[in-house]
Amino acid sequence: MKNQLAFASLLAITTCLVAPAALAQTAEASPQTASLPPAAQASPETSQDTGEPAAEQEVEISAPGAGGEEYGDIVVIGRNIPNVVRSTPQVVSVLSAEDIARTGEGDIAGALQRVTGLSVVGNGYVYVRGLGDRYSLSLLNGLPLPSPEPLRRVVPLDIFPTSVIGSSLVQKTFSTNYPGEFGGGVINLTTKAVPEKAFFSIGASVGFDMETTSELGYTYDGGKHDWLGYDSGERKTPDFILKAGADRTTIPTSQAINLTNAETSVLFENYHIPPNFSGEMSLGASTDLGGTRLGVIAGGGISNTWRTRDAVSGVRSIPTTTFRRVTTDHRALVNGLLGFGAEFGEHRIRLTNLYIHDTLKQGRLGAGTAENFESPIDGKAPVMEQNTNWFERQLFTSQFVGEFDFGALDVDVRGAYANTKRKSPYERAFRYLYDAGIGDYRNTLNGGSYATVAFSDLDENLWAGGIDFAYDLNLGRPFSLQAGYAYQDTDRTSYRYTFDYVMPGGAALPDPYSQMRPDFLLSDYTLQTNGIVLRPSTTSQGARAYDAELTTHAGYAQLEGEITDGMRITAGVRYETADQTVVPTDNLPATVLSNDYWLPAATLTWNFAPDMQWRLNASKTIARPQFRELAPQQYLDYDSDRVFYGNPFLTDSKLTNLEARYEWFFGKDQRITAAGFFKKIDDPIETVSFQVAGSNSTQINFANAPEAQLYGGEIELQKYVPLDFINNELFTTRRLVLIANYTYTKSEVFAGNELIRDPINPGSVTRPANQVFVSGQPLVGQSDHLVNLQLGIEDTTKLSQLTFLFNYASDRIVARGLLSGGGLPPIVERPGVRLDFVLRQGFDVLGGEWELKLEGRNLTGTRFVEFQDYGGTTGIADTNSYDQGRTFSIGLSTKF
């Protein structure tokens, strides 16, 4: 038994992941009854697999360089576990460092979309089995993270470079050692571990986007450090802005002239958009000091990417409005990782620090027609809009973990502090209306939305901690009792202050000032000569600011073990209590949600054959509203050009989850799995879209639907075929790699005459649910079909891989239309088909291991398409559609 404990514990050493209730035992009688801690589950490369579906054996296992060259050799005397995915007590999918590298993706969100049942929607938000990101739980090393995004509580995973992630685990069935906000699954990212021996690596890459690189785009000056993603002072928010925003007071001309002007106002054409580039470096070392082994790992990276979108959008109404907008995004991402570790006896402690700074500098120029500016000819008027934006996001976390082995008792402790920030100063927007009388565009500043500036800030802190116990009951079979406690406290402060430049008394700005470009329009001379002031407009857009907090306490007890030969059970219950508050300014209603839940979960695993098993799982979980969804404040998503507004009357969603799964492991890392699943959701939170009165813009609000159900199935195949049968020396050590998966998901929203809060006026209006939702429509973000295919050739003795990656997702609703008052049809996204390739070739030069990587993305040239289907003679209208470029990159890295 001691060897079994040592073996599973050693698996956990090679990762940085710490998850609740670390349990380290294996079965005595059955080959598939191993029970690993969640820490071990996350790192399949450390599993010592013979590749044969034979019974477990007490063997000596030598694994040179397990988990990567820099981690050294591992020699263990313990029990052979044929496959980590097979041995875990829950349904999991694992991306090892090798799997991540094979995809060639630069961020972990891109790599995760290759996992069965997972899709990436928007900017890095992972949907599990079609359930939105609100139903996905993201952890880093087993600990929660706050989000830098106003609309989300989950952190966008595209900000995590793959260079700092050692492995990733996706657990699709709930177990009580995880937080209760668990709908589709938990995504547990593991940062790279402290190495067994010293190493140093460095690499760089350059890429070209066929729609962006050296093509027409739009940008603006900003500051000299913009390429790093840091403002050099040009965008510093003045104190008088903060005071006027908080007090809702007009800013006089004498102060308005003190705002930064030309650097944040003037948009330039750029026919030489530069190529994308990235660079990264990491190093690590370890040493023995007395009876303690000490180690350190450090790494950092920077990337710059450019993307130009020439998007067409429209709203079918009377009159119809159409718009074409060209947007150029310059994204700069800086990251750093610093980790320390110590091992003494059977105990180990780790300290991990991660910093990510992600900035988007955006220039936009649009032209079209707008129905709220009427023309005497056809009721529509040409309009031109310009925007300059700066979205700066930052994540920092420091995590401490201790794993202590006292024989039959294992104790894990963990704690973390994390902070996220999002700053968006000087969001400038200008609107020029075409004047047929003078044959030119004019900006008269005699109303709202002609020239605006906004300042927003979000700051969120999270403290989390917990302790877990696992005790071997010594019942003659592997049986353990697990229990633990977890605490989490999250608090957020957020403000958004918007101002309009207006003429005094509602007068129109005369010529020639009204025909000037933005920096001259807002010059000191123009403002002083005409008495232009900054008028706060936040009052018409809801709360100027809000404070939010979520505090949870949770305890759980779980029993895990072998009830008979070949039959294993994990069963437990979690008690979770939470207090959530969102308090807006401006005397708007506050939200106070105080709930507690008993959340049971059970998984039964039956090893009915040496290499096959069934799993059955049942559980109850919850999903809470996110802060921004509860805050009655207007927020413009500049990626979709849609306005979002919160609903303070949202309530928690409750889920019942069922799953049955068949697994056949027929060789080392080779398997066929098939599963069926069902979920019932009470009070699911859905987005509802409608056209803002007197405007050509679409607004998104939130509402609880009465009920939704989701069901489906998935199948996965992973197979390696040796090519040594080909009579050619080139193929002697090569093999064919086939990884394929398909997920079918069907969801339905059910709505009858039940009264629900109106999504537009939730404080004063209730209406029947079937006036807001159409029964039978799918949940937002859910695709019926997801297909992933990886087909490649790789060398088994050295680094040499060529992989083609195919991805398909069927249509999914982005936001459903409000039925009452004429309403709108749902907004639908069509992801379509994508084909990528990745070529990786290793070679030795100058005493170092080198890697050359070539990538091609979106070889099919698939467009991004969002539309609304009005049916009949009206047909389909694009709401946000543009060409996505084919991208090609080349990278070179080395390791010493």
Coordinates of C-alpha atoms in Angstrom, one line a residue, residues 139-629:
L139 CA -9.3 27.0 -12.3
L140 CA -5.6 27.5 -12.3
N141 CA -3.7 24.9 -10.3
G142 CA -7.0 24.0 -8.6
L143 CA -7.7 27.5 -7.5
P144 CA -10.3 30.1 -8.8
L145 CA -9.5 33.2 -10.8
P146 CA -11.3 36.5 -11.2
S147 CA -12.2 37.8 -14.6
P148 CA -10.9 41.0 -16.2
E149 CA -14.0 41.2 -18.4
P150 CA -17.1 43.3 -17.3
L151 CA -19.5 40.8 -18.8
R152 CA -18.1 37.7 -17.3
R153 CA -17.1 36.0 -14.0
V154 CA -15.0 33.4 -15.8
V155 CA -11.7 34.4 -17.1
P156 CA -11.2 34.3 -20.9
L157 CA -8.8 31.5 -21.6
D158 CA -7.2 33.1 -24.7
I159 CA -5.1 35.3 -22.4
F160 CA -3.2 32.2 -21.2
P161 CA -0.3 31.4 -23.5
T162 CA 0.4 27.8 -24.0
S163 CA 4.0 28.5 -23.0
V164 CA 3.1 28.8 -19.3
I165 CA 0.7 25.8 -19.2
G166 CA 2.0 22.4 -18.6
S167 CA -1.3 20.5 -19.0
S168 CA -5.0 20.9 -18.9
L169 CA -7.8 18.8 -17.5
V170 CA -11.5 19.0 -18.4
Q171 CA -13.8 17.1 -15.9
K172 CA -17.2 16.8 -17.3
T173 CA -18.9 15.1 -14.3
F174 CA -19.3 16.8 -11.0
S175 CA -17.6 15.6 -7.9
T176 CA -18.1 17.2 -4.5
N177 CA -14.5 18.3 -4.1
Y178 CA -15.1 20.9 -6.8
P179 CA -17.1 24.2 -6.4
G180 CA -20.8 23.8 -6.9
E181 CA -21.0 26.2 -9.9
F182 CA -20.5 23.3 -12.3
G183 CA -22.7 22.9 -15.4
G184 CA -20.8 21.7 -18.4
G185 CA -17.5 21.0 -16.7
V186 CA -14.5 22.3 -14.9
I187 CA -11.4 23.3 -16.8
N188 CA -8.3 23.0 -14.6
L189 CA -5.1 24.5 -16.0
T190 CA -1.8 23.4 -14.7
T191 CA 1.2 25.8 -14.9
K192 CA 4.6 24.3 -15.6
A193 CA 6.2 22.5 -12.6
V194 CA 9.6 23.1 -10.9
P195 CA 12.1 21.1 -13.0
E196 CA 14.2 18.2 -11.9
K197 CA 17.3 19.6 -13.7
A198 CA 18.5 22.9 -15.0
F199 CA 17.3 24.1 -18.4
F200 CA 17.1 27.3 -20.5
S201 CA 14.9 27.8 -23.6
I202 CA 14.2 30.7 -25.9
G203 CA 12.1 31.0 -29.0
A204 CA 10.4 33.5 -31.5
S205 CA 7.9 33.4 -34.3
V206 CA 6.6 35.7 -37.0
G207 CA 3.2 35.4 -38.8
F208 CA 1.3 36.8 -41.7
D209 CA -2.5 37.3 -42.0
M210 CA -3.7 37.5 -45.6
E211 CA -6.5 39.9 -44.7
T212 CA -4.4 42.1 -42.5
T213 CA -0.7 42.1 -43.0
S214 CA 0.4 44.8 -45.4
E215 CA -3.3 45.5 -46.2
L216 CA -5.4 48.6 -45.4
G217 CA -6.1 49.2 -41.8
Y218 CA -6.8 52.0 -39.4
T219 CA -4.8 53.1 -36.3
Y220 CA -4.0 56.1 -34.2
D221 CA -1.0 57.6 -32.4
G222 CA -1.6 56.8 -28.8
G223 CA 1.7 56.6 -26.9
K224 CA 5.2 55.4 -27.5
H225 CA 4.8 52.2 -25.4
D226 CA 1.6 51.0 -27.2
W227 CA 3.4 48.2 -28.8
L228 CA 4.1 46.7 -25.4
G229 CA 0.4 47.2 -24.3
Y230 CA 1.3 49.9 -21.7
D231 CA 0.1 53.5 -21.8
S232 CA 2.9 56.0 -21.5
G233 CA 0.7 58.7 -19.9
E234 CA -1.3 60.0 -22.8
R235 CA -4.4 58.2 -21.6
K236 CA -4.2 59.1 -17.9
T237 CA -7.7 59.9 -16.6
P238 CA -7.8 63.4 -15.1
D239 CA -9.2 63.9 -11.6
F240 CA -11.8 66.3 -12.9
I241 CA -13.2 63.5 -15.1
L242 CA -13.6 61.2 -12.1
K243 CA -15.2 63.9 -10.0
A244 CA -17.6 65.0 -12.8
G245 CA -18.5 61.4 -13.5
A246 CA -19.2 60.6 -9.9
D247 CA -21.2 63.8 -9.3
R248 CA -23.0 63.9 -12.7
T249 CA -21.8 67.5 -13.3
T250 CA -21.1 69.2 -16.6
I251 CA -17.5 69.9 -17.4
P252 CA -17.0 73.5 -18.5
T253 CA -14.9 74.5 -21.5
S254 CA -12.0 75.6 -19.4
Q255 CA -11.5 72.0 -18.2
A256 CA -12.6 70.2 -21.3
I257 CA -9.7 71.6 -23.2
N258 CA -7.3 69.7 -20.8
L259 CA -8.3 66.3 -22.2
T260 CA -5.7 64.6 -24.5
N261 CA -6.9 65.3 -28.0
A262 CA -5.0 64.4 -31.2
E263 CA -3.2 61.3 -29.7
T264 CA -6.5 59.7 -29.0
S265 CA -8.8 61.3 -31.6
V266 CA -7.2 61.1 -35.1
L267 CA -7.6 57.9 -37.1
F268 CA -5.0 57.2 -39.8
E269 CA -5.0 54.9 -42.8
N270 CA -2.2 52.4 -42.6
Y271 CA -1.4 50.4 -45.8
H272 CA 1.5 48.6 -44.0
I273 CA 0.0 46.8 -41.1
P274 CA 3.0 44.9 -39.7
P275 CA 3.2 41.1 -39.3
N276 CA 2.5 39.3 -36.1
F277 CA 5.4 38.3 -33.9
S278 CA 6.0 36.7 -30.5
G279 CA 8.9 35.7 -28.3
E280 CA 9.3 33.7 -25.1
M281 CA 12.0 32.6 -22.8
S282 CA 12.1 30.2 -19.8
L283 CA 14.6 28.7 -17.4
G284 CA 14.7 26.5 -14.4
A285 CA 17.0 24.8 -11.9
S286 CA 16.9 22.7 -8.8
T287 CA 19.3 21.7 -6.0
D288 CA 19.5 19.6 -2.8
L289 CA 20.0 21.3 0.5
G290 CA 20.2 18.8 3.3
G291 CA 17.2 16.6 3.1
T292 CA 15.2 19.2 1.1
R293 CA 15.1 19.5 -2.7
L294 CA 14.6 23.1 -3.8
G295 CA 13.6 24.3 -7.3
V296 CA 12.7 27.4 -9.3
I297 CA 11.2 28.0 -12.7
A298 CA 10.8 31.3 -14.5
G299 CA 9.5 32.4 -17.9
G300 CA 8.2 35.3 -19.8
G301 CA 6.9 36.2 -23.2
I302 CA 5.5 38.9 -25.4
S303 CA 3.3 38.8 -28.5
N304 CA 1.9 41.4 -31.0
T305 CA -0.9 40.5 -33.3
W306 CA -2.9 42.5 -35.8
R307 CA -6.4 41.8 -37.2
T308 CA -8.4 43.9 -39.6
R309 CA -12.1 43.1 -40.0
D310 CA -14.2 44.6 -42.8
A311 CA -17.6 43.9 -41.4
V312 CA -21.1 44.4 -42.8
S313 CA -24.1 44.7 -40.5
G314 CA -27.7 45.7 -40.8
V315 CA -31.1 45.7 -39.0
R316 CA -34.2 44.9 -41.0
S317 CA -36.8 47.4 -39.9
I318 CA -38.7 50.4 -41.4
P319 CA -36.5 51.8 -42.7
T320 CA -33.7 49.2 -43.1
T321 CA -30.3 50.3 -41.8
T322 CA -27.0 49.0 -43.1
F323 CA -23.5 49.6 -42.0
R324 CA -20.0 48.7 -43.1
R325 CA -17.3 49.1 -40.5
V326 CA -13.5 48.4 -40.9
T327 CA -11.8 47.6 -37.5
T328 CA -8.2 47.1 -36.9
D329 CA -7.2 45.5 -33.6
H330 CA -3.6 45.6 -32.3
R331 CA -3.2 43.1 -29.5
A332 CA -0.2 43.2 -27.2
L333 CA 0.2 40.4 -24.6
V334 CA 2.9 40.2 -22.0
N335 CA 3.2 37.3 -19.5
G336 CA 5.5 36.1 -16.8
L337 CA 5.7 33.0 -14.5
L338 CA 7.8 32.6 -11.4
G339 CA 7.5 29.4 -9.3
F340 CA 9.3 28.0 -6.3
G341 CA 9.1 24.5 -4.9
A342 CA 10.4 22.4 -2.0
E343 CA 10.2 18.7 -1.3
F344 CA 11.2 17.1 2.0
G345 CA 10.4 13.5 2.9
E346 CA 6.9 12.7 1.6
H347 CA 5.9 16.4 1.7
R348 CA 6.0 19.2 -0.8
I349 CA 5.1 22.9 -1.0
R350 CA 4.9 25.2 -4.0
L351 CA 4.5 28.9 -4.6
T352 CA 3.4 30.0 -8.1
N353 CA 3.1 33.6 -9.3
L354 CA 1.6 34.4 -12.7
Y355 CA 1.3 37.8 -14.4
I356 CA -0.6 38.4 -17.7
H357 CA -1.1 41.8 -19.3
D358 CA -3.3 41.9 -22.3
T359 CA -4.1 45.1 -24.3
L360 CA -6.2 45.7 -27.3
K361 CA -5.7 49.0 -29.2
Q362 CA -8.6 49.5 -31.6
G363 CA -9.3 51.9 -34.5
R364 CA -12.7 51.7 -36.3
L365 CA -14.2 53.6 -39.3
G366 CA -17.7 52.9 -40.4
A367 CA -20.2 54.3 -42.9
G368 CA -23.8 53.5 -43.7
T369 CA -27.3 54.6 -43.1
A370 CA -29.0 55.2 -39.8
E371 CA -32.8 55.4 -39.3
N372 CA -32.6 57.9 -36.4
F373 CA -31.3 60.5 -38.9
E374 CA -34.0 61.0 -41.4
S375 CA -33.5 62.1 -44.9
P376 CA -36.3 63.9 -46.8
I377 CA -35.8 61.6 -49.8
D378 CA -36.0 58.0 -48.4
G379 CA -36.1 58.3 -44.6
K380 CA -32.5 57.4 -44.3
A381 CA -29.3 59.4 -44.1
P382 CA -25.7 58.5 -44.8
V383 CA -23.7 58.6 -41.6
M384 CA -20.0 58.1 -40.9
E385 CA -18.6 56.9 -37.5
Q386 CA -15.1 56.8 -36.1
N387 CA -14.0 55.1 -32.9
T388 CA -10.6 54.9 -31.1
N389 CA -10.4 52.5 -28.1
W390 CA -7.9 51.1 -25.6
F391 CA -8.8 48.1 -23.6
E392 CA -6.1 47.1 -21.0
R393 CA -6.6 43.9 -19.0
Q394 CA -4.3 42.6 -16.3
L395 CA -4.3 39.4 -14.3
F396 CA -2.0 38.6 -11.3
T397 CA -2.2 35.7 -9.0
S398 CA 0.0 34.3 -6.3
Q399 CA -0.8 30.7 -5.1
F400 CA 0.6 28.7 -2.2
V401 CA 0.1 24.9 -2.0
G402 CA 1.2 22.3 0.5
E403 CA 0.8 18.6 0.1
F404 CA 1.6 16.5 3.2
D405 CA 1.6 12.7 3.4
F406 CA 1.3 11.2 6.9
G407 CA 0.9 7.5 5.8
A408 CA -2.8 6.7 5.8
L409 CA -3.7 10.4 6.0
D410 CA -3.1 12.9 3.3
V411 CA -3.5 16.6 3.9
D412 CA -3.6 19.3 1.3
V413 CA -3.7 23.0 2.0
R414 CA -3.9 25.8 -0.5
G415 CA -4.4 29.6 -0.6
A416 CA -4.4 32.2 -3.3
Y417 CA -4.7 35.9 -3.9
A418 CA -5.7 37.1 -7.4
N419 CA -6.4 40.5 -8.9
T420 CA -7.7 41.5 -12.3
K421 CA -8.0 45.0 -13.8
R422 CA -9.6 46.4 -16.9
K423 CA -9.0 50.0 -17.8
S424 CA -10.5 51.6 -20.9
P425 CA -9.8 55.4 -20.9
Y426 CA -10.6 57.7 -23.8
E427 CA -13.2 55.6 -25.6
R428 CA -13.8 58.2 -28.3
A429 CA -16.7 58.1 -30.8
F430 CA -17.5 60.6 -33.6
R431 CA -20.6 60.7 -35.8
Y432 CA -20.8 62.8 -38.9
L433 CA -24.1 63.1 -40.9
Y434 CA -24.1 63.7 -44.6
D435 CA -25.5 67.1 -45.6
A436 CA -26.8 67.0 -49.2
G437 CA -27.0 70.8 -49.3
I438 CA -23.2 71.3 -49.0
G439 CA -22.3 67.8 -50.3
D440 CA -20.2 67.0 -47.2
Y441 CA -20.4 65.3 -43.8
R442 CA -21.0 67.5 -40.8
N443 CA -20.8 67.1 -37.0
T444 CA -23.0 69.8 -35.5
L445 CA -22.6 68.7 -31.8
N446 CA -26.3 69.6 -31.2
G447 CA -27.3 66.3 -29.5
G448 CA -26.0 63.2 -27.9
S449 CA -23.8 60.6 -29.7
Y450 CA -22.2 63.1 -32.1
A451 CA -18.9 63.3 -30.2
T452 CA -18.5 61.2 -27.1
V453 CA -15.8 60.1 -24.7
A454 CA -16.0 57.4 -22.1
F455 CA -13.8 56.3 -19.2
S456 CA -14.2 52.9 -17.5
D457 CA -12.4 51.0 -14.9
L458 CA -12.8 47.6 -13.3
D459 CA -10.9 46.2 -10.3
E460 CA -11.6 42.8 -8.9
N461 CA -9.9 41.0 -6.0
L462 CA -10.2 37.4 -5.0
W463 CA -9.0 35.6 -1.9
A464 CA -9.4 31.8 -1.8
G465 CA -8.3 29.0 0.4
G466 CA -9.1 25.5 1.5
I467 CA -8.0 22.3 3.2
D468 CA -8.6 18.7 2.2
F469 CA -8.2 15.4 4.0
A470 CA -8.0 11.9 2.6
Y471 CA -7.9 9.0 4.9
D472 CA -7.3 5.3 4.0
L473 CA -9.9 3.3 5.8
N474 CA -7.9 0.1 5.6
L475 CA -10.9 -2.1 4.8
G476 CA -9.0 -4.7 2.8
R477 CA -10.0 -3.0 -0.4
P478 CA -9.0 0.5 -1.6
F479 CA -11.4 2.7 0.4
S480 CA -10.9 6.3 1.5
L481 CA -12.9 9.0 3.2
Q482 CA -12.4 12.5 1.9
A483 CA -13.5 15.7 3.4
G484 CA -12.6 19.4 3.1
Y485 CA -13.5 23.0 3.4
A486 CA -13.2 25.8 0.9
Y487 CA -13.6 29.6 1.1
Q488 CA -13.7 32.2 -1.6
D489 CA -14.3 36.0 -1.4
T490 CA -14.5 38.1 -4.5
D491 CA -15.1 41.8 -4.6
R492 CA -15.4 44.1 -7.6
T493 CA -15.6 47.9 -8.1
S494 CA -16.5 49.2 -11.5
Y495 CA -17.4 52.5 -13.0
R496 CA -18.1 53.8 -16.5
Y497 CA -18.4 57.6 -17.1
T498 CA -19.6 58.8 -20.4
F499 CA -19.7 62.4 -21.7
D500 CA -21.1 64.2 -24.8
Y501 CA -19.5 67.2 -26.4
V502 CA -22.4 69.6 -26.9
M503 CA -23.0 73.2 -27.9
P504 CA -24.6 75.4 -25.2
G505 CA -28.4 75.6 -25.4
G506 CA -28.7 72.8 -27.9
A507 CA -27.4 75.0 -30.7
A508 CA -25.7 73.5 -33.8
L509 CA -22.0 74.0 -34.4
P510 CA -21.6 76.3 -37.4
D511 CA -19.5 75.8 -40.4
P512 CA -16.6 75.5 -41.0
Y513 CA -16.1 73.9 -37.5
S514 CA -18.7 71.2 -38.1
Q515 CA -16.8 69.9 -41.2
M516 CA -13.4 69.6 -39.3
R517 CA -11.7 66.3 -38.7
P518 CA -12.0 65.1 -35.0
D519 CA -8.8 66.6 -33.6
F520 CA -9.6 70.1 -35.0
L521 CA -13.3 69.6 -34.0
L522 CA -12.1 69.2 -30.4
S523 CA -9.2 71.6 -30.5
D524 CA -8.8 74.2 -27.8
Y525 CA -9.7 77.0 -30.3
T526 CA -12.9 75.3 -31.4
L527 CA -14.0 74.5 -27.9
Q528 CA -13.3 78.0 -26.6
T529 CA -14.7 79.9 -29.5
N530 CA -18.0 78.0 -29.4
G531 CA -18.3 77.4 -25.7
I532 CA -18.5 73.6 -26.1
V533 CA -18.9 71.7 -22.9
L534 CA -18.8 68.0 -21.8
R535 CA -22.2 66.9 -20.6
P536 CA -22.5 63.6 -18.6
S537 CA -24.6 61.1 -20.4
T538 CA -24.2 58.2 -17.9
T539 CA -27.6 59.0 -16.3
S540 CA -29.4 57.9 -19.5
Q541 CA -27.4 54.7 -19.6
G542 CA -28.1 53.3 -16.1
A543 CA -25.8 53.2 -13.2
R544 CA -22.5 55.1 -13.4
A545 CA -20.8 52.6 -11.1
Y546 CA -21.4 49.5 -8.9
D547 CA -19.8 47.5 -6.2
A548 CA -20.2 43.8 -6.1
E549 CA -19.2 40.9 -3.8
L550 CA -19.5 37.2 -3.7
T551 CA -18.6 35.2 -0.6
T552 CA -18.9 31.4 -0.5
H553 CA -18.2 28.8 2.2
A554 CA -18.3 25.2 1.3
G555 CA -17.7 21.8 3.0
Y556 CA -17.9 18.4 1.5
A557 CA -17.6 14.7 2.4
Q558 CA -16.9 12.0 -0.1
L559 CA -16.4 8.3 0.0
E560 CA -14.4 6.6 -2.7
G561 CA -13.4 3.0 -3.1
E562 CA -13.9 -0.5 -4.6
I563 CA -17.2 -2.0 -3.4
T564 CA -16.5 -5.3 -5.2
D565 CA -14.1 -6.7 -7.7
G566 CA -14.2 -4.4 -10.7
M567 CA -16.8 -2.1 -9.2
R568 CA -15.8 1.3 -7.9
I569 CA -17.9 4.1 -6.5
T570 CA -17.3 7.7 -5.7
A571 CA -20.2 9.4 -3.8
G572 CA -20.5 12.4 -1.6
V573 CA -22.3 15.6 -0.9
R574 CA -21.3 19.3 -0.9
Y575 CA -22.9 22.0 1.2
E576 CA -22.4 25.5 -0.2
T577 CA -23.6 28.8 1.1
A578 CA -23.1 32.0 -0.8
D579 CA -23.9 35.7 -0.4
Q580 CA -23.9 37.8 -3.6
T581 CA -24.5 41.5 -3.7
V582 CA -24.5 44.1 -6.5
V583 CA -25.0 47.7 -5.4
P584 CA -25.3 50.3 -8.2
T585 CA -25.3 54.0 -7.8
D586 CA -28.1 56.4 -8.8
N587 CA -30.7 54.9 -6.5
L588 CA -31.1 51.9 -8.8
P589 CA -32.2 48.6 -7.3
A590 CA -29.5 46.5 -5.6
T591 CA -29.4 42.8 -5.8
V592 CA -28.9 40.6 -2.7
L593 CA -28.8 36.8 -3.3
S594 CA -28.3 34.7 -0.2
N595 CA -28.6 31.0 -0.9
D596 CA -27.4 27.6 0.4
Y597 CA -27.5 24.3 -1.4
W598 CA -26.9 20.6 -0.7
L599 CA -25.3 19.3 -3.9
P600 CA -24.9 15.5 -4.1
A601 CA -22.9 13.6 -6.7
A602 CA -22.1 9.9 -7.4
T603 CA -20.1 8.1 -10.0
L604 CA -20.2 4.3 -10.5
T605 CA -17.4 2.7 -12.5
W606 CA -17.7 -1.0 -13.6
N607 CA -14.7 -2.7 -15.1
F608 CA -16.5 -5.5 -16.9
A609 CA -13.5 -6.4 -19.0
P610 CA -9.7 -6.0 -18.7
D611 CA -9.7 -3.1 -21.0
M612 CA -13.3 -1.8 -20.9
Q613 CA -15.5 0.0 -18.4
W614 CA -18.8 1.7 -17.9
R615 CA -19.3 4.9 -15.9
L616 CA -22.6 6.2 -14.6
N617 CA -22.9 9.7 -13.0
A618 CA -25.6 11.7 -11.4
S619 CA -25.3 15.1 -9.6
K620 CA -27.0 18.4 -8.8
T621 CA -25.2 21.7 -9.4
I622 CA -25.9 25.4 -9.7
A623 CA -25.0 28.5 -11.8
R624 CA -25.1 32.0 -10.3
P625 CA -25.7 35.2 -12.2
Q626 CA -22.6 37.1 -13.0
F627 CA -21.9 40.5 -11.6
R628 CA -22.3 42.4 -14.9
E629 CA -25.5 40.6 -15.7

